Short mmCIF file of C-alpha atoms in Angstrom, two decimals:
data_model
loop_
_atom_site.label_atom_id
_atom_site.label_comp_id
_atom_site.label_asym_id
_atom_site.label_seq_id
_atom_site.Cartn_x
_atom_site.Cartn_y
_atom_site.Cartn_z
CA MET E 25 -20.00 -5.94 13.50
CA PRO E 26 -17.76 -5.20 16.49
CA ARG E 27 -16.78 -1.63 17.20
CA GLN E 28 -13.35 -0.53 16.13
CA THR E 29 -10.74 -0.19 18.82
CA ARG E 30 -9.06 3.13 19.44
CA GLN E 31 -5.93 1.81 17.70
CA GLU E 32 -7.91 0.66 14.65
CA ILE E 33 -9.51 4.10 14.37
CA ASP E 34 -6.14 5.81 14.66
CA ASP E 35 -4.63 3.44 12.08
CA GLU E 36 -7.46 4.21 9.66
CA ILE E 37 -6.97 7.96 10.10
CA VAL E 38 -3.21 7.63 9.62
CA GLU E 39 -3.76 5.56 6.46
CA HIS E 40 -5.95 8.32 4.98
CA ALA E 41 -3.47 10.98 6.05
CA ALA E 42 -0.57 9.06 4.48
CA ALA E 43 -2.43 8.72 1.18
CA LEU E 44 -3.14 12.43 1.09
CA PHE E 45 0.41 13.37 2.09
CA ALA E 46 1.73 11.09 -0.67
CA ARG E 47 -0.60 12.60 -3.25
CA HIS E 48 -0.56 16.28 -2.28
CA GLY E 49 2.47 16.75 -0.03
CA PHE E 50 2.51 17.99 3.54
CA LYS E 51 1.96 21.64 2.66
CA ASP E 52 -1.11 21.06 0.50
CA THR E 53 -2.81 18.54 2.77
CA SER E 54 -5.12 20.13 5.31
CA VAL E 55 -6.51 18.63 8.49
CA GLN E 56 -9.99 19.19 7.03
CA ARG E 57 -9.07 17.20 3.92
CA ILE E 58 -7.81 14.33 6.10
CA ALA E 59 -10.93 14.47 8.28
CA ASP E 60 -13.16 14.36 5.20
CA ALA E 61 -11.27 11.40 3.73
CA ALA E 62 -11.40 9.50 7.02
CA GLY E 63 -15.08 10.27 7.58
CA TYR E 64 -14.59 12.29 10.75
CA SER E 65 -15.26 15.87 11.69
CA LYS E 66 -12.23 18.10 11.93
CA THR E 67 -12.93 18.50 15.65
CA GLY E 68 -13.16 14.73 16.12
CA LEU E 69 -9.91 14.18 14.27
CA LEU E 70 -8.13 16.89 16.27
CA HIS E 71 -9.30 15.15 19.45
CA ARG E 72 -7.24 12.12 18.36
CA PHE E 73 -4.33 13.97 16.71
CA PRO E 74 -3.74 17.53 17.97
CA ASN E 75 -2.46 18.93 14.65
CA LYS E 76 -1.29 18.13 11.15
CA GLU E 77 2.28 17.63 12.35
CA ALA E 78 1.11 14.86 14.71
CA LEU E 79 -0.61 13.14 11.78
CA TRP E 80 2.54 13.50 9.69
CA ASP E 81 4.69 12.10 12.49
CA ALA E 82 2.34 9.14 12.95
CA ALA E 83 2.38 8.41 9.21
CA ILE E 84 6.18 8.64 9.04
CA ASP E 85 6.55 6.37 12.08
CA CYS E 86 4.26 3.76 10.49
CA CYS E 87 6.15 3.97 7.18
CA ALA E 88 9.50 3.60 8.91
CA GLY E 89 8.27 0.58 10.88
CA ALA E 90 6.97 -1.12 7.76
CA MET E 91 10.20 -0.48 5.87
CA ARG E 92 12.29 -1.82 8.77
CA GLU E 93 10.29 -5.06 8.59
CA VAL E 94 11.00 -5.32 4.86
CA ALA E 95 14.72 -4.74 5.42
CA GLU E 96 14.88 -7.28 8.27
CA THR E 97 13.27 -9.95 6.10
CA ALA E 98 15.67 -9.24 3.24
CA ALA E 99 18.75 -9.23 5.48
CA ALA E 100 18.29 -12.95 6.11
CA MET E 101 18.58 -13.75 2.39
CA PRO E 102 21.46 -13.53 -0.09
CA ASP E 103 21.28 -10.85 -2.81
CA GLY E 104 19.63 -12.00 -6.00
CA PRO E 105 16.31 -12.59 -7.73
CA ALA E 106 14.79 -14.65 -4.88
CA ARG E 107 15.52 -11.88 -2.38
CA ASP E 108 14.16 -9.25 -4.78
CA ARG E 109 10.98 -11.28 -5.19
CA ALA E 110 10.56 -11.64 -1.41
CA VAL E 111 11.01 -7.88 -0.94
CA ILE E 112 8.58 -7.14 -3.77
CA GLU E 113 5.98 -9.51 -2.31
CA GLN E 114 6.25 -7.84 1.08
CA LEU E 115 5.95 -4.35 -0.45
CA VAL E 116 3.00 -5.41 -2.61
CA ASP E 117 1.23 -6.89 0.42
CA LEU E 118 1.75 -3.58 2.23
CA ALA E 119 0.50 -1.69 -0.83
CA LEU E 120 -2.68 -3.77 -0.98
CA SER E 121 -3.42 -3.58 2.75
CA SER E 122 -2.28 0.03 3.34
CA PRO E 123 -1.95 1.81 -0.01
CA GLY E 124 -1.55 5.24 1.58
CA LEU E 125 1.30 4.18 3.82
CA ALA E 126 2.99 2.26 1.01
CA SER E 127 2.69 5.19 -1.36
CA LEU E 128 4.05 7.67 1.17
CA ALA E 129 6.93 5.38 2.14
CA LEU E 130 7.89 4.61 -1.44
CA SER E 131 7.66 8.28 -2.43
CA PHE E 132 10.80 8.96 -0.40
CA ILE E 133 12.86 6.60 -2.54
CA GLY E 134 14.70 8.66 -5.10
CA GLY E 135 12.87 11.79 -4.04
CA PRO E 136 13.62 14.59 -1.67
CA GLY E 137 13.67 13.47 1.90
CA GLU E 138 14.95 14.86 5.10
CA GLY E 139 17.34 13.02 7.42
CA ASP E 140 14.87 10.86 9.33
CA GLN E 141 12.82 10.08 6.23
CA LEU E 142 15.88 9.11 4.24
CA GLU E 143 17.41 7.05 7.04
CA GLY E 144 14.20 5.50 8.36
CA ILE E 145 12.29 4.89 5.16
CA ALA E 146 14.27 5.11 1.92
CA ARG E 147 17.54 3.57 3.04
CA PRO E 148 16.02 0.33 4.44
CA VAL E 149 14.15 -0.32 1.19
CA MET E 150 17.14 0.42 -0.99
CA THR E 151 19.28 -1.80 1.24
CA ALA E 152 16.66 -4.56 1.05
CA PHE E 153 17.17 -4.51 -2.72
CA GLY E 154 20.95 -4.62 -2.23
CA VAL E 155 21.51 -0.98 -3.17
CA LEU E 156 23.89 0.51 -0.63
CA PRO E 157 24.85 4.17 -0.22
CA GLY E 158 27.48 5.09 -2.79
CA SER E 159 26.43 2.31 -5.19
CA THR E 160 28.00 2.73 -8.63
CA ASP E 161 25.57 0.37 -10.40
CA ILE E 162 23.41 3.11 -11.93
CA GLY E 163 21.27 0.57 -13.80
CA ARG E 164 20.30 -1.16 -10.57
CA VAL E 165 19.67 2.14 -8.77
CA VAL E 166 17.41 3.36 -11.60
CA ARG E 167 15.48 0.07 -11.74
CA VAL E 168 14.89 -0.01 -7.97
CA ILE E 169 13.73 3.62 -7.91
CA ALA E 170 11.50 3.03 -10.96
CA ALA E 171 10.01 -0.11 -9.43
CA ALA E 172 9.32 1.65 -6.12
CA GLY E 173 7.75 4.61 -7.90
CA ALA E 174 5.58 2.37 -10.04
CA LEU E 175 4.33 0.48 -7.00
CA ALA E 176 3.63 3.72 -5.11
CA VAL E 177 1.54 5.16 -7.94
CA THR E 178 -0.21 1.89 -8.78
CA SER E 179 -1.19 1.12 -5.19
CA VAL E 180 -2.94 4.46 -4.80
CA ALA E 181 -4.56 4.28 -8.26
CA LEU E 182 -5.95 0.81 -7.63
CA SER E 183 -7.41 1.82 -4.27
CA ASP E 184 -8.89 5.17 -5.34
CA ASP E 185 -12.60 4.87 -6.11
CA ASP E 186 -12.45 8.19 -8.01
CA ASN E 187 -9.75 6.93 -10.38
CA PRO E 188 -11.24 5.78 -13.71
CA PHE E 189 -8.75 2.89 -13.74
CA HIS E 190 -9.75 1.63 -10.29
CA GLN E 191 -9.55 -2.14 -10.74
CA LEU E 192 -9.69 -3.77 -7.32
CA SER E 193 -13.39 -4.49 -7.65
CA ASP E 194 -12.85 -6.26 -11.00
CA GLY E 195 -10.48 -8.95 -9.82
CA THR E 196 -9.68 -10.94 -6.75
CA PRO E 197 -7.02 -9.52 -4.45
CA GLY E 198 -4.85 -12.51 -5.39
CA GLN E 199 -5.05 -11.67 -9.09
CA VAL E 200 -4.16 -8.05 -8.42
CA ARG E 201 -1.29 -9.15 -6.18
CA ASP E 202 0.09 -11.53 -8.81
CA HIS E 203 0.01 -8.83 -11.50
CA LEU E 204 1.66 -6.27 -9.24
CA VAL E 205 4.42 -8.66 -8.19
CA ALA E 206 5.07 -9.58 -11.83
CA ALA E 207 5.15 -5.96 -12.99
CA ILE E 208 7.52 -4.82 -10.25
CA TYR E 209 9.73 -7.91 -10.70
CA ASP E 210 9.89 -7.15 -14.44
CA ALA E 211 10.88 -3.55 -13.68
CA LEU E 212 13.94 -4.89 -11.87
CA GLY E 213 14.99 -6.67 -15.07
CA HIS E 214 14.77 -10.26 -13.93
CA PRO E 215 13.66 -12.89 -16.45
CA ARG E 216 10.62 -14.90 -15.48
#
């Protein structure tokens, strides 16, 4: 097996950090906890990222980049069920490949977020679903926030070996993907 590149190692560390930040928040996530989750010593991790803030910044940057991609894909399509499905599929693919990043990114939707987090992460996803600032369609806003929250929680639960409902090993990734897409699509209220 080839050795991981520096970028692959950093990406793996950021993924673990994002999962912990999503689950425990910034304040209650320690560098030691991140190092343990990533399988590195605290010293080794601090050699790559000088402090917890640097890990947070890296996770936020990755989340914002992923959400920009989702928004750019959606912008090329008209509002409606087909666009919603395309956005859901892209978010589910992110959740399956990087559950920590997906969970952290989606946790900012409908939750407290500071300027950069709101602008760089939450707003692109809401816009991808056709929910613009000042929207008066409360039903749509609630469904999008509920769908995002459900995907955030489910992606972490399915990837957590310590969770008694961990199911990724019991089905193929395609089966899991299909069920996630269907569940999130249903949450938006579209008939199948």
